[in-house]
PDB file of C-alpha atoms in Angstrom:
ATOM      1  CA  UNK A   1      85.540 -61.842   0.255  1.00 43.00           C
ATOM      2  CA  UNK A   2      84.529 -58.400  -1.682  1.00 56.00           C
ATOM      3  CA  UNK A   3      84.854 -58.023  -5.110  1.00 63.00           C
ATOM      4  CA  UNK A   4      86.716 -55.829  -7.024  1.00 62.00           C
ATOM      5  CA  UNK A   5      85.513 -54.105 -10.004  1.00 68.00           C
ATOM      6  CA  UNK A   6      88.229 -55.268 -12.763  1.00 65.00           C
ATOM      7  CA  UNK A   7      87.982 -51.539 -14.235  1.00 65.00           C
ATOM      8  CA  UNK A   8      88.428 -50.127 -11.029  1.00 63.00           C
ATOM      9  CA  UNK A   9      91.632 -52.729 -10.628  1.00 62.00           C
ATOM     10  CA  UNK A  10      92.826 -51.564 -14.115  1.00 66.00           C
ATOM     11  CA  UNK A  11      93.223 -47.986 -12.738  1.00 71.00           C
ATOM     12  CA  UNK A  12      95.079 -49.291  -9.473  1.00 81.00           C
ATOM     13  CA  UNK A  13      97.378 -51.391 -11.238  1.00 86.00           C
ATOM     14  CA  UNK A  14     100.628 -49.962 -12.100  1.00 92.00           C
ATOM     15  CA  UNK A  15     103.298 -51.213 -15.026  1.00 95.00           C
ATOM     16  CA  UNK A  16     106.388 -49.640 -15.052  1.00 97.00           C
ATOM     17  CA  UNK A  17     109.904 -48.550 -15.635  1.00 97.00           C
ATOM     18  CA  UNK A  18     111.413 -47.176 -12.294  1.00 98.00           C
ATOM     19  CA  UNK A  19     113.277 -44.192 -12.733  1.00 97.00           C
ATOM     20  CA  UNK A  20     117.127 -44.445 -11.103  1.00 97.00           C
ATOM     21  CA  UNK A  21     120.470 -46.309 -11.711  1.00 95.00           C
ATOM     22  CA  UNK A  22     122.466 -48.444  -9.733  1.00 95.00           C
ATOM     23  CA  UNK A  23     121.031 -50.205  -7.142  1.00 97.00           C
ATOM     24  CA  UNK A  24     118.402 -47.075  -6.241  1.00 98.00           C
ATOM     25  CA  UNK A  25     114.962 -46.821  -8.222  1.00 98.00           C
ATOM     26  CA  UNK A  26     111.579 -45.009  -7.610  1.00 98.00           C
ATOM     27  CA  UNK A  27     108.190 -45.803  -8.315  1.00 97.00           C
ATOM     28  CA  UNK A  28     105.992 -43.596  -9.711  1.00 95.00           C
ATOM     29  CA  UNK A  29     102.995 -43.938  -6.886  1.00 94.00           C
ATOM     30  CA  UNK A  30     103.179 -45.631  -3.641  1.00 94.00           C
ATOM     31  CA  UNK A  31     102.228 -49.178  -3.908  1.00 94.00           C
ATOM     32  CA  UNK A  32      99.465 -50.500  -1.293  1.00 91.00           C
ATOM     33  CA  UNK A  33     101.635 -53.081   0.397  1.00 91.00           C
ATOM     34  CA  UNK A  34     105.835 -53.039  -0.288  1.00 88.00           C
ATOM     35  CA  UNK A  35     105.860 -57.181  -0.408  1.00 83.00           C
ATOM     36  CA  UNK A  36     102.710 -56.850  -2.859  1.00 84.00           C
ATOM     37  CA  UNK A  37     105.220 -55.252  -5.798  1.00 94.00           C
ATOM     38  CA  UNK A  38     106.666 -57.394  -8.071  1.00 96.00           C
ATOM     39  CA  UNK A  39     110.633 -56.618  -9.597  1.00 98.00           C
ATOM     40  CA  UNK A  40     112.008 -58.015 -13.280  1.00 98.00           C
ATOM     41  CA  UNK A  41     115.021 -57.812 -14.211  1.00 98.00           C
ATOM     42  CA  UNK A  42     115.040 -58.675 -18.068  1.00 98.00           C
ATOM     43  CA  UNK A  43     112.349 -60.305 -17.907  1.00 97.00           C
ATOM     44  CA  UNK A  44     113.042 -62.221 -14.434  1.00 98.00           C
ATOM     45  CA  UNK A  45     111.263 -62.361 -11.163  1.00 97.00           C
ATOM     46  CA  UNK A  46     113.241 -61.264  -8.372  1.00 97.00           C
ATOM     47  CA  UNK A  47     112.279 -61.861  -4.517  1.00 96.00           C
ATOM     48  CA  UNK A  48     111.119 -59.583  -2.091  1.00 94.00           C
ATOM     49  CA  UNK A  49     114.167 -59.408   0.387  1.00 93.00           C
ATOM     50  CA  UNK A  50     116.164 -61.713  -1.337  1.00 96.00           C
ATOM     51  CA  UNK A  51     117.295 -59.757  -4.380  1.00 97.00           C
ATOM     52  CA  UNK A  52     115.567 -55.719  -3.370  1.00 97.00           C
ATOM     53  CA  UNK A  53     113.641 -54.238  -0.521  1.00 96.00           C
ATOM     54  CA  UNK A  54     111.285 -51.296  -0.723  1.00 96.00           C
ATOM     55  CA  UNK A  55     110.750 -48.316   1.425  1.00 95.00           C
ATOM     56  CA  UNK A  56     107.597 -46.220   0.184  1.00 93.00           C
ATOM     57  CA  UNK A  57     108.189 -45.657  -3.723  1.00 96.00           C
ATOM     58  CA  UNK A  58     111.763 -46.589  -3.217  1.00 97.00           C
ATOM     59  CA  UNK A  59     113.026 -49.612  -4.497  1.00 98.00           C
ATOM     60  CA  UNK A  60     116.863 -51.236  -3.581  1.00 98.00           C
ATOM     61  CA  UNK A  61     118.328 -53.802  -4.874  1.00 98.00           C
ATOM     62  CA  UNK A  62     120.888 -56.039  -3.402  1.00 97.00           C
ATOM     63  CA  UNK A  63     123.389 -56.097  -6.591  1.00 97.00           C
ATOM     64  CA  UNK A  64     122.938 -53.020  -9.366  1.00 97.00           C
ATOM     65  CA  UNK A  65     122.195 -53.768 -12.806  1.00 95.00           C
ATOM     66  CA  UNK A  66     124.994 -54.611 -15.167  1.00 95.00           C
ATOM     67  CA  UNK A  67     125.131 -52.619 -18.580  1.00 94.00           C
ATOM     68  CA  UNK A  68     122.033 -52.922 -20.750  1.00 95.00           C
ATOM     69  CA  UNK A  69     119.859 -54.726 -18.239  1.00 97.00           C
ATOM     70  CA  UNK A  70     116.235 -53.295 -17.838  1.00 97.00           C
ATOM     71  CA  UNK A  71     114.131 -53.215 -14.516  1.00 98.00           C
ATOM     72  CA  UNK A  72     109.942 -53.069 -14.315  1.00 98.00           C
ATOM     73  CA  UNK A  73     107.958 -53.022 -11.440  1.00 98.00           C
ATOM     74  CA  UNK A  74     104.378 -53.996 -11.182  1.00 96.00           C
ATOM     75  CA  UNK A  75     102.265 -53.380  -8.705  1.00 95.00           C
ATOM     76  CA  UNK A  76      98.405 -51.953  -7.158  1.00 91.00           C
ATOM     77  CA  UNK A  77      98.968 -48.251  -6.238  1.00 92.00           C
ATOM     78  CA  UNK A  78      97.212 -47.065  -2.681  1.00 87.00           C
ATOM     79  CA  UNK A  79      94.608 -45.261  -2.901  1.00 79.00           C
ATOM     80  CA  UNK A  80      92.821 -41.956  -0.587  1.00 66.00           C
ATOM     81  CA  UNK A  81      90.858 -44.388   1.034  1.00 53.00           C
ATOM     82  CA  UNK A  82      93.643 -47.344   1.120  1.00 44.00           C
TER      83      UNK A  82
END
């Protein structure tokens, strides 16, 4: 198994606030691998399938978030060479 660099990781790894409302958001970059992204909602893990799916940066979720709630995604962005 190779190893990766963890500055190079650092760089790859993405942290954030999707942009969008209802039960449509978009990533930022394009993540490596769509069941490689993980989805909070306040806080909470949500399941890949179970609760959102993802289509290249976008991100749908089965129910929209209620008033107030906050989504993050986190995830390793793909690369040139990916």
């Amino acid at each position: 198994m190779a190893q990766v660099d963890a500055k190079v990781l650092k760089r790859m790894w993405v942290d954030e606030t999707p942009s969008g409302s209802g039960t449509t958001f978009t990533l930022s970059q394009t993540p490596v691998e769509n069941d490689a992204v993980e989805v909070y909602i306040d806080g909470l893990k949500l399941s890949y399938t179970t609760h959102y799916t993802i289509s290249g940066v976008t991100i749908t979720l089965v129910d929209a978030l209620a008033a107030g709630q906050r989504i993050r995604a986190n995830y390793i962005q793909k690369t040139g060479g990916a």
